[in-house]
PDB file as gemmi writes it, atoms N, CA and C in Angstrom:
CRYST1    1.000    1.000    1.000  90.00  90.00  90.00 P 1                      
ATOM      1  N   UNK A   1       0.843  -1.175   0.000  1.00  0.00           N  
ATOM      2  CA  UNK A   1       0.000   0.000   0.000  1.00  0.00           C  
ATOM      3  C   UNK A   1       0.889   1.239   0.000  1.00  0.00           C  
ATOM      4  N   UNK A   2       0.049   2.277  -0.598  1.00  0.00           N  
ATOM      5  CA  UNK A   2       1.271   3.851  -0.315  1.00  0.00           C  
ATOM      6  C   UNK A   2       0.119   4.628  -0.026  1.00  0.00           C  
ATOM      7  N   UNK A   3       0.810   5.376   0.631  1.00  0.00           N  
ATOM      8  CA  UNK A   3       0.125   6.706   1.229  1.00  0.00           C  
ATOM      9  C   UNK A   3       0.510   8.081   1.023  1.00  0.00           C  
ATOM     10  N   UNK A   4      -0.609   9.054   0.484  1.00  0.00           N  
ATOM     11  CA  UNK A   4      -0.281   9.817  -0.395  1.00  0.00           C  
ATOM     12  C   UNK A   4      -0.163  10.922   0.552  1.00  0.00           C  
ATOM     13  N   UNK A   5       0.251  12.103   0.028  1.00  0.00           N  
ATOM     14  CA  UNK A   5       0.279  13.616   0.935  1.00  0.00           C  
ATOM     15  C   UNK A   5      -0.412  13.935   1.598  1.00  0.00           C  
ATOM     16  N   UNK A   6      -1.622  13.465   0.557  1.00  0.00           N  
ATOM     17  CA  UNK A   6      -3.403  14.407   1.425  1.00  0.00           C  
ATOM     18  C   UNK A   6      -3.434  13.592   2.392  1.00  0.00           C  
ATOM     19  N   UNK A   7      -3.249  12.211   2.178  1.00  0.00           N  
ATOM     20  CA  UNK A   7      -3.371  11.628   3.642  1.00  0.00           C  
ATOM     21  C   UNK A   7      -3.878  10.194   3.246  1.00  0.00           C  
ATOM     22  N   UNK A   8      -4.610   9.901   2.141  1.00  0.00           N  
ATOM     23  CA  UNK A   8      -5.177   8.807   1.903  1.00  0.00           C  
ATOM     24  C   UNK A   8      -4.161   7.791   1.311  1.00  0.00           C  
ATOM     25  N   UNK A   9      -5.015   6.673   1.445  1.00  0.00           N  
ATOM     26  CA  UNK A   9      -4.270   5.171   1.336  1.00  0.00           C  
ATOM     27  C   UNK A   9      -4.422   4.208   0.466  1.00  0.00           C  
ATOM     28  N   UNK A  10      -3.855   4.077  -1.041  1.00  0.00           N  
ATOM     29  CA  UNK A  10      -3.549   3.408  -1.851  1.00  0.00           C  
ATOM     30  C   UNK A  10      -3.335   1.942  -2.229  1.00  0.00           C  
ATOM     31  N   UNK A  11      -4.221   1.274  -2.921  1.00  0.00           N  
ATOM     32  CA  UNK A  11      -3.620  -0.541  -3.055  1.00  0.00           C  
ATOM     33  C   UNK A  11      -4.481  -1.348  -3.847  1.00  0.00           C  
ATOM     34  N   UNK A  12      -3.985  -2.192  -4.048  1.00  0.00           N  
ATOM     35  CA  UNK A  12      -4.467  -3.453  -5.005  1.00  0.00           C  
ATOM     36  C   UNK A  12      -4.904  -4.679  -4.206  1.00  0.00           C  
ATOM     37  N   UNK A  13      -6.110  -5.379  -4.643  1.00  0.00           N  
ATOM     38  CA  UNK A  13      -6.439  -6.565  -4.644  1.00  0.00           C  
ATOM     39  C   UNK A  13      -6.086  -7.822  -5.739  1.00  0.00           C  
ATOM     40  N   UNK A  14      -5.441  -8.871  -5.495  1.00  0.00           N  
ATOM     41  CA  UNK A  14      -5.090  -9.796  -7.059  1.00  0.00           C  
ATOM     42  C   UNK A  14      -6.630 -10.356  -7.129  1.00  0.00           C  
ATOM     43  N   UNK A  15      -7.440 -10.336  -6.430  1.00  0.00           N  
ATOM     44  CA  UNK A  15      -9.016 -10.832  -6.994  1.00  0.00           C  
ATOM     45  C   UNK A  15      -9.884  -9.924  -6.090  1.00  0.00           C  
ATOM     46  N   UNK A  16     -10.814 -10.132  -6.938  1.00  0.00           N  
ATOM     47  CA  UNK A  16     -12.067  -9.640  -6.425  1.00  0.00           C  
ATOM     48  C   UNK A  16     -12.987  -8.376  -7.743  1.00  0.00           C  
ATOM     49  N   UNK A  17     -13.730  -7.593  -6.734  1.00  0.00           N  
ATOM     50  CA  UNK A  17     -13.807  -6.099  -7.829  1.00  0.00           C  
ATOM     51  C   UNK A  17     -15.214  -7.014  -8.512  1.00  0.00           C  
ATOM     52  N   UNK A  18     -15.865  -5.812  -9.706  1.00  0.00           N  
ATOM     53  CA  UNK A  18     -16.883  -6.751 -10.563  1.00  0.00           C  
ATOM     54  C   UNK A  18     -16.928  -7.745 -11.132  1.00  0.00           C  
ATOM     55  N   UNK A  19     -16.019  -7.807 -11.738  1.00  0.00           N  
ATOM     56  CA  UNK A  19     -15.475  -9.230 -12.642  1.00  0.00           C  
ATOM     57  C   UNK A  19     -14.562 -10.171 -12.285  1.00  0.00           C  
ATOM     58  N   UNK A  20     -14.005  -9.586 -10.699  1.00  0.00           N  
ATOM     59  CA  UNK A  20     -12.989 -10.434 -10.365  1.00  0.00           C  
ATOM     60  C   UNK A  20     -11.527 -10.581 -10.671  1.00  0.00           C  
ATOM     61  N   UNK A  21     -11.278  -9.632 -11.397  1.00  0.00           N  
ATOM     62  CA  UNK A  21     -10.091  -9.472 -11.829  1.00  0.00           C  
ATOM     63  C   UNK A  21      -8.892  -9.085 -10.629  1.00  0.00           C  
ATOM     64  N   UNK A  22      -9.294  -8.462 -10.223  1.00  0.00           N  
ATOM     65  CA  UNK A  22      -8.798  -7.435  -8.444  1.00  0.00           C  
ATOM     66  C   UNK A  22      -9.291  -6.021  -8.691  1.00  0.00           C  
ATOM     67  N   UNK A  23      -8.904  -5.472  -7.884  1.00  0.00           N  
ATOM     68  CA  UNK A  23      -8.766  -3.908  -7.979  1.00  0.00           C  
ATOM     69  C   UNK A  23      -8.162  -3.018  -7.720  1.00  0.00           C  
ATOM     70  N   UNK A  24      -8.416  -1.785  -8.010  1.00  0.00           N  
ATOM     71  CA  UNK A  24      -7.294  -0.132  -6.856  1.00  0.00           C  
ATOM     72  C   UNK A  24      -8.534  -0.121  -6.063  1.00  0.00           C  
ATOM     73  N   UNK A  25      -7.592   0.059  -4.573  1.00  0.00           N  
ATOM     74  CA  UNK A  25      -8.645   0.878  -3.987  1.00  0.00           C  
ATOM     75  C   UNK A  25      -8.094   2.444  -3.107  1.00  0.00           C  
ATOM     76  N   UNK A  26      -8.675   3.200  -2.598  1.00  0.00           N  
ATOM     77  CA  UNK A  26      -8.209   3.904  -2.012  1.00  0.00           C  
ATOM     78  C   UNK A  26      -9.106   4.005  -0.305  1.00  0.00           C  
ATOM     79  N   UNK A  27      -8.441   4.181   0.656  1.00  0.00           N  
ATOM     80  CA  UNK A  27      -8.792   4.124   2.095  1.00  0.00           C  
ATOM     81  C   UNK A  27      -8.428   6.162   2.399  1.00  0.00           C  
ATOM     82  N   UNK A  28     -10.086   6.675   2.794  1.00  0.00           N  
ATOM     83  CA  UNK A  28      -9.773   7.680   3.588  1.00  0.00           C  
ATOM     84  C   UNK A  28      -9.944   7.834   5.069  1.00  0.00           C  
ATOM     85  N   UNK A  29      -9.578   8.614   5.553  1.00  0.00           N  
ATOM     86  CA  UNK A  29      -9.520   8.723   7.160  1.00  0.00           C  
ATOM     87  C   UNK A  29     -10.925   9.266   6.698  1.00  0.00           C  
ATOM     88  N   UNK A  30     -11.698   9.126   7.760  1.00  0.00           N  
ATOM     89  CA  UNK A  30     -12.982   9.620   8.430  1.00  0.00           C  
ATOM     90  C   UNK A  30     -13.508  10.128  10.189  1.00  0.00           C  
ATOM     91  N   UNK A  31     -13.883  10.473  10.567  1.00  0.00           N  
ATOM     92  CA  UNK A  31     -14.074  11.015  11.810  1.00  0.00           C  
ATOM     93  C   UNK A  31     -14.283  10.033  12.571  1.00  0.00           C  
ATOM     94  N   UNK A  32     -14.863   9.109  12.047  1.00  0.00           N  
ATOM     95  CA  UNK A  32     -15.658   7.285  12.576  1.00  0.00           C  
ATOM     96  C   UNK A  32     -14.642   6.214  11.842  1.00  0.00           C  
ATOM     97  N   UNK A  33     -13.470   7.007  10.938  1.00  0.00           N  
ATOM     98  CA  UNK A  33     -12.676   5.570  10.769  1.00  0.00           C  
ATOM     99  C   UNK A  33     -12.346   5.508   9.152  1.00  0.00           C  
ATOM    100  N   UNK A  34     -12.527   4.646   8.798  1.00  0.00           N  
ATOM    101  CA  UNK A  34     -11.415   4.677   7.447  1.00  0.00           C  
ATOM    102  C   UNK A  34     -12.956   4.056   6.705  1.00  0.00           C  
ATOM    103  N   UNK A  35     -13.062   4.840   5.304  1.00  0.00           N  
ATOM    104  CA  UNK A  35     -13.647   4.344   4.039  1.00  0.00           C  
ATOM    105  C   UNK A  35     -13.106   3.905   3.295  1.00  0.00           C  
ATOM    106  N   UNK A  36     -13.243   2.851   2.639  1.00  0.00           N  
ATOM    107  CA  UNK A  36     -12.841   2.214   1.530  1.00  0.00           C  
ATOM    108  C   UNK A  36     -13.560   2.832  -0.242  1.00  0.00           C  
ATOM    109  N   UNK A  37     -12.747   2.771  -0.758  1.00  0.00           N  
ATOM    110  CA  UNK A  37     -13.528   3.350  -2.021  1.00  0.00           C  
ATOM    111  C   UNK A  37     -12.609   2.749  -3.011  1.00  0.00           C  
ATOM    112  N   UNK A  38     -13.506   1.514  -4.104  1.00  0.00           N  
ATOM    113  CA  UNK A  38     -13.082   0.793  -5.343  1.00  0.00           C  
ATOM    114  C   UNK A  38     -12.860   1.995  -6.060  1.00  0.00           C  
ATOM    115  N   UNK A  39     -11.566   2.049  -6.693  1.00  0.00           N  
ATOM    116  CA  UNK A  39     -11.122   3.343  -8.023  1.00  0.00           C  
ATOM    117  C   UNK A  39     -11.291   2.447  -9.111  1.00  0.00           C  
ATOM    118  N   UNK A  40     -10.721   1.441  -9.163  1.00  0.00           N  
ATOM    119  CA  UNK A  40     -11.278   0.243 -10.590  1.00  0.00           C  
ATOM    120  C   UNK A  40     -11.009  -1.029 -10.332  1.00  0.00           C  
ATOM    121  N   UNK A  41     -11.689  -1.822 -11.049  1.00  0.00           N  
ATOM    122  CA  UNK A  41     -12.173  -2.964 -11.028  1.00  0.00           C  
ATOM    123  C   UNK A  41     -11.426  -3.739 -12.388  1.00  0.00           C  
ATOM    124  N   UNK A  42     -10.936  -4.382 -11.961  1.00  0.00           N  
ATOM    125  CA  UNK A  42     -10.321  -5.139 -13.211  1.00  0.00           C  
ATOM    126  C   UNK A  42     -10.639  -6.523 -14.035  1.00  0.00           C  
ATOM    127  N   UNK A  43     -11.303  -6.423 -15.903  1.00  0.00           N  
ATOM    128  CA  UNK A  43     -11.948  -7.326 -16.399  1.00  0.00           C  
ATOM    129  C   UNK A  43     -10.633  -8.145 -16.374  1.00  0.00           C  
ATOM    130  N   UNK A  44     -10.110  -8.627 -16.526  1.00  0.00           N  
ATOM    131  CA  UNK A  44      -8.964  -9.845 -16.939  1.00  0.00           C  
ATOM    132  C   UNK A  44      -9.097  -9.973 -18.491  1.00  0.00           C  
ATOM    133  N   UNK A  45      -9.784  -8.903 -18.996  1.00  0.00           N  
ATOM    134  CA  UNK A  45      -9.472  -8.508 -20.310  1.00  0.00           C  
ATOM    135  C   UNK A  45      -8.057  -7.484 -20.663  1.00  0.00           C  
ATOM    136  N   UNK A  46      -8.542  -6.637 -21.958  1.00  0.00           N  
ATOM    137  CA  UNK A  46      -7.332  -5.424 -21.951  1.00  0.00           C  
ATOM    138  C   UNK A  46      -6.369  -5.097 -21.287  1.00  0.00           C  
ATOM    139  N   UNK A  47      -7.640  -4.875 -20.183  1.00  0.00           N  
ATOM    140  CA  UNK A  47      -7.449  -3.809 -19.247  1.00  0.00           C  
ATOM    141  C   UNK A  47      -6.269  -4.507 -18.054  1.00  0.00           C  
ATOM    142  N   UNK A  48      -5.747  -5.790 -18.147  1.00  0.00           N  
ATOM    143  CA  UNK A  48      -5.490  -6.917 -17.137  1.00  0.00           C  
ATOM    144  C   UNK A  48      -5.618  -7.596 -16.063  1.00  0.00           C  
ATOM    145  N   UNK A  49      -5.227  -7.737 -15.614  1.00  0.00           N  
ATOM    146  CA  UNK A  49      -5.730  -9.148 -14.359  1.00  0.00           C  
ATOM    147  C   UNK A  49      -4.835  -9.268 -12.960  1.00  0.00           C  
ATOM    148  N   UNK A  50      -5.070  -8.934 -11.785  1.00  0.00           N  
ATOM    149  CA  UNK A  50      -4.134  -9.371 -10.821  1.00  0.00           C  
ATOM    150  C   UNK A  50      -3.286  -8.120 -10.592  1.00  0.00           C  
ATOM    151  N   UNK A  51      -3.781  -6.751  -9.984  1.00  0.00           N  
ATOM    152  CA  UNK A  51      -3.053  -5.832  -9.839  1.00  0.00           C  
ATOM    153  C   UNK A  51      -2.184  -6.143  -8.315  1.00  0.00           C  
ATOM    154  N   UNK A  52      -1.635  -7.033  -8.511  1.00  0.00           N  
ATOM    155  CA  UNK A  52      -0.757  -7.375  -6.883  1.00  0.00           C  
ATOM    156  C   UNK A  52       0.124  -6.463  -6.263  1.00  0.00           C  
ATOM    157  N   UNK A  53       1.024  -5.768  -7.072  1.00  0.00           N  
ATOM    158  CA  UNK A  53       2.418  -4.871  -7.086  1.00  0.00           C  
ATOM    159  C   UNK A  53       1.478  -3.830  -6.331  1.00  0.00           C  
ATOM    160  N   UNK A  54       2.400  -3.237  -5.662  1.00  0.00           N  
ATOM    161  CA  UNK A  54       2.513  -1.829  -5.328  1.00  0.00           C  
ATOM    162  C   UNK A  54       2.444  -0.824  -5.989  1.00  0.00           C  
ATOM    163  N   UNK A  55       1.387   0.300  -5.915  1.00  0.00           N  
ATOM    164  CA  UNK A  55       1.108   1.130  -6.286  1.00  0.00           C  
ATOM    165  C   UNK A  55       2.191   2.560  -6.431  1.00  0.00           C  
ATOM    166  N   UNK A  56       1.982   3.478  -7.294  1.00  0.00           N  
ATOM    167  CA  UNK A  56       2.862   4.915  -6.773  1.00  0.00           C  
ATOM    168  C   UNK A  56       2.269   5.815  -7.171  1.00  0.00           C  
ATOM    169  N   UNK A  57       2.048   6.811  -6.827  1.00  0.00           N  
ATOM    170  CA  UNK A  57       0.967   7.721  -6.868  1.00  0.00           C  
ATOM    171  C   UNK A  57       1.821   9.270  -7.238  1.00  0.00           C  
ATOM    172  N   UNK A  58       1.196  10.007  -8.208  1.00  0.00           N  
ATOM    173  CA  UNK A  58       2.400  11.010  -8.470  1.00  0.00           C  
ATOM    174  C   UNK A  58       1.790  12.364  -7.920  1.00  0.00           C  
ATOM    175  N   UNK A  59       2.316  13.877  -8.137  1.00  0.00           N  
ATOM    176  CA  UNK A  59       1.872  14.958  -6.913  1.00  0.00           C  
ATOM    177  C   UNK A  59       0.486  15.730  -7.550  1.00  0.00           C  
ATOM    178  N   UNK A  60      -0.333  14.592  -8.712  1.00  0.00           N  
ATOM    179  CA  UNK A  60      -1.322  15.210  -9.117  1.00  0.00           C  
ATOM    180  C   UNK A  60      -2.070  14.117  -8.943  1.00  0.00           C  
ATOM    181  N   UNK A  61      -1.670  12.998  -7.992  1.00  0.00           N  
ATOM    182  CA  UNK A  61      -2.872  12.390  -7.621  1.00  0.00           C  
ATOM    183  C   UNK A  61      -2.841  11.278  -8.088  1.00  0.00           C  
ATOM    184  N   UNK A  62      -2.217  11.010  -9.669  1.00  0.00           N  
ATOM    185  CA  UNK A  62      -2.546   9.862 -10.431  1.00  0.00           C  
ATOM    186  C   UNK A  62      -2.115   8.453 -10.204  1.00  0.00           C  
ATOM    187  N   UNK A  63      -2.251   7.550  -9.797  1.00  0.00           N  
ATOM    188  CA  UNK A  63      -2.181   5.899  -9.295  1.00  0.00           C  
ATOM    189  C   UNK A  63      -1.545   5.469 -10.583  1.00  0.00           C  
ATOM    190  N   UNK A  64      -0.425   5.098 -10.405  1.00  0.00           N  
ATOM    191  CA  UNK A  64       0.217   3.858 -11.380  1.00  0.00           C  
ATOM    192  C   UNK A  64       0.492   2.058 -10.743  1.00  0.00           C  
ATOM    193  N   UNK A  65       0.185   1.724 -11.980  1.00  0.00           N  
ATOM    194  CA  UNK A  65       0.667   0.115 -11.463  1.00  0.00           C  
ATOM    195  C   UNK A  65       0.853  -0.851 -12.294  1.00  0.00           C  
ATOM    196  N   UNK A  66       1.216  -1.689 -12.131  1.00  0.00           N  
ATOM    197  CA  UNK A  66       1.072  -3.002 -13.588  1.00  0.00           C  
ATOM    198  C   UNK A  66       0.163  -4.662 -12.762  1.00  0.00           C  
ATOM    199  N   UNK A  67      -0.323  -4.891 -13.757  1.00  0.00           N  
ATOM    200  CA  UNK A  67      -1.021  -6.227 -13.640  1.00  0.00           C  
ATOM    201  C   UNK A  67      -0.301  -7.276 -14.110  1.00  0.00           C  
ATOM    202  N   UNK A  68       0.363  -8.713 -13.642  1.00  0.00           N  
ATOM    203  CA  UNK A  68       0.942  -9.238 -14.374  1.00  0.00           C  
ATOM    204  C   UNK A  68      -0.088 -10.397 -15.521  1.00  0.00           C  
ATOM    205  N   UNK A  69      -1.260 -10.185 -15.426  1.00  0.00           N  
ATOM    206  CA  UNK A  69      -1.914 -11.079 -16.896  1.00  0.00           C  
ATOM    207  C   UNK A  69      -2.371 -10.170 -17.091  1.00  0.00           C  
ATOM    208  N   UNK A  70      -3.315 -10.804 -18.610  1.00  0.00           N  
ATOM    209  CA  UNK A  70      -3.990 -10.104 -19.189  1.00  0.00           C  
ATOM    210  C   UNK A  70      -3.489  -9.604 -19.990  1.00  0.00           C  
ATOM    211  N   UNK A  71      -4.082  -8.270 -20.243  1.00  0.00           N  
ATOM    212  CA  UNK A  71      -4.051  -7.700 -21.939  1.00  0.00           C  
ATOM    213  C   UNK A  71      -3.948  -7.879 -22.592  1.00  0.00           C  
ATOM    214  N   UNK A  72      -3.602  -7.363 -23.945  1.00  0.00           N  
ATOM    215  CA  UNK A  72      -3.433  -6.850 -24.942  1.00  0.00           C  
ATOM    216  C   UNK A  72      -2.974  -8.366 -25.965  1.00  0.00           C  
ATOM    217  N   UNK A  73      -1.679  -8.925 -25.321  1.00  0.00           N  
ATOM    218  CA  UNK A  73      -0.675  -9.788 -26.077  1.00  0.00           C  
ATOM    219  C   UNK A  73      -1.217 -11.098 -24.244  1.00  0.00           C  
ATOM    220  N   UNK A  74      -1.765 -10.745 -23.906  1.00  0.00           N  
ATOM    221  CA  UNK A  74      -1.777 -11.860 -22.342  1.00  0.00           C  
ATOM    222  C   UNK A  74      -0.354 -11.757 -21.378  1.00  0.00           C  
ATOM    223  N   UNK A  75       0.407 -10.764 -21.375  1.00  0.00           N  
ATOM    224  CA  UNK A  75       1.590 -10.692 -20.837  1.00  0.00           C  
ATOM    225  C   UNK A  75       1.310  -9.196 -19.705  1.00  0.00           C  
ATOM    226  N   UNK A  76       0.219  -9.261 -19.524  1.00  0.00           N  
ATOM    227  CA  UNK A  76       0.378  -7.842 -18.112  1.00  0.00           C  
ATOM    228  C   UNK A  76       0.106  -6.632 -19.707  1.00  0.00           C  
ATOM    229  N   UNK A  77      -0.018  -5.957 -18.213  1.00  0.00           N  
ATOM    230  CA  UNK A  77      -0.335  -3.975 -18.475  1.00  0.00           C  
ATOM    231  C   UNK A  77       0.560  -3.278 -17.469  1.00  0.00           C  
ATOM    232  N   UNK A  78       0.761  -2.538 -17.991  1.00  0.00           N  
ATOM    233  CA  UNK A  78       1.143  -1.026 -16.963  1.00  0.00           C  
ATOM    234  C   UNK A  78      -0.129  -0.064 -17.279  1.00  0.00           C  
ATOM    235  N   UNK A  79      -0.891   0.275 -15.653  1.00  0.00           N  
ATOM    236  CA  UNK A  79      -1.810   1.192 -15.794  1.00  0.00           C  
ATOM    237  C   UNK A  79      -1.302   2.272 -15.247  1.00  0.00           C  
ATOM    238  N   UNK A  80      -2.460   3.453 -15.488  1.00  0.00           N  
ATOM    239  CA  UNK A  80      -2.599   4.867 -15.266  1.00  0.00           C  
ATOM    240  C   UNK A  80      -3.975   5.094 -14.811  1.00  0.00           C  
ATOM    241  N   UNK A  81      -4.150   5.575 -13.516  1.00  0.00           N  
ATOM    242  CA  UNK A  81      -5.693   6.084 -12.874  1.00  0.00           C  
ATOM    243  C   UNK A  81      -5.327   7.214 -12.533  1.00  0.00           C  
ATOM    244  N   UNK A  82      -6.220   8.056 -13.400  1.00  0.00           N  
ATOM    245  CA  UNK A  82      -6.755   9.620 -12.987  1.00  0.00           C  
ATOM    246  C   UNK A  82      -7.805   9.927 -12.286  1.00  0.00           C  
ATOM    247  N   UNK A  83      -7.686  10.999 -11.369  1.00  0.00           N  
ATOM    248  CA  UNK A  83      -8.669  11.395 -10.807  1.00  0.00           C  
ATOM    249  C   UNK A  83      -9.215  12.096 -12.550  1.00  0.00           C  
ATOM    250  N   UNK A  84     -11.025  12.263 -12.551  1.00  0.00           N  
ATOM    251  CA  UNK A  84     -11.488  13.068 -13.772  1.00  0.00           C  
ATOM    252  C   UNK A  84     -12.786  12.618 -13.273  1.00  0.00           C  
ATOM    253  N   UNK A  85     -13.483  14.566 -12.954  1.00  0.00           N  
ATOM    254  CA  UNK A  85     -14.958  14.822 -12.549  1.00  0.00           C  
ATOM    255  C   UNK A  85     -15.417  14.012 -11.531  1.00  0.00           C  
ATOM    256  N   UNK A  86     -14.651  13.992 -10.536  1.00  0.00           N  
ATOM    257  CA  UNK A  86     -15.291  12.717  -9.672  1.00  0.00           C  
ATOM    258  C   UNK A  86     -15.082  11.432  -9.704  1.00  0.00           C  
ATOM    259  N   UNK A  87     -14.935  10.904 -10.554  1.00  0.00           N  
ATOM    260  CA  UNK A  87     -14.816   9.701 -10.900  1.00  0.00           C  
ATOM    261  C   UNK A  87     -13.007   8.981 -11.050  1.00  0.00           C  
ATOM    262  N   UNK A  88     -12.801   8.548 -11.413  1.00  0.00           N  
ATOM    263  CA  UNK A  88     -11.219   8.189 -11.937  1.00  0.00           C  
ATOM    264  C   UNK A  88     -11.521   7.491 -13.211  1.00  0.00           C  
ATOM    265  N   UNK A  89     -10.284   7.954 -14.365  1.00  0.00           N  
ATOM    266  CA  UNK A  89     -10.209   7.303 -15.608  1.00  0.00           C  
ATOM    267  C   UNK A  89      -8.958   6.068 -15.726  1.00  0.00           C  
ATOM    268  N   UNK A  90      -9.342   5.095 -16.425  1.00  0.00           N  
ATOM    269  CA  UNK A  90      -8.428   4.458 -16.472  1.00  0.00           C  
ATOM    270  C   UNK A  90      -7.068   4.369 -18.108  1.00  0.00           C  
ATOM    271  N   UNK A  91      -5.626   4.603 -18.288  1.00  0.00           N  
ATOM    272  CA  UNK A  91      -5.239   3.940 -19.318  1.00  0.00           C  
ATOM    273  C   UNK A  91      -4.047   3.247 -18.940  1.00  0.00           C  
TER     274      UNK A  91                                                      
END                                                                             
């Protein structure tokens, strides 16, 4: 897991999420304790499979990581999660 400036807490699941693939998640402090919040969910398509590795997060927020299955050729991804309108984008 990494932990970013603002304060919140960064990481991967190798399963789970909608499809089971794993996921990012991020953990904020709360007054009553820590929220969990899925940033993405990974198909074990394209997009890949098994985000296990450690995350790094850069000073605009954005979550990097690699999956080792999946994609493209079935050999892993290196992703990119943006914060965008609320939501986070994935490439």
């Amino acid at each position: 897991m990494e932990r970013h400036m603002a304060g919140n807490i960064y990481g991967t699941t190798v399963l789970g999420g909608e499809c089971g693939g794993g996921t990012v998640f991020q953990l904020s402090q709360k007054p009553n304790g820590w929220e969990q919040t899925v940033l993405y969910s990974f198909t074990g398509g394209e997009d890949g499979s098994g985000p296990g590795a450690r995350v790094s997060i850069d000073r605009s927020g954005n979550v990097y990581g690699m999956a080792p299955t999946g994609g493209t050729y079935g050999v892993g991804t290196i992703y990119k999660l943006h914060p965008h309108a609320g939501s986070w984008g994935f490439r």
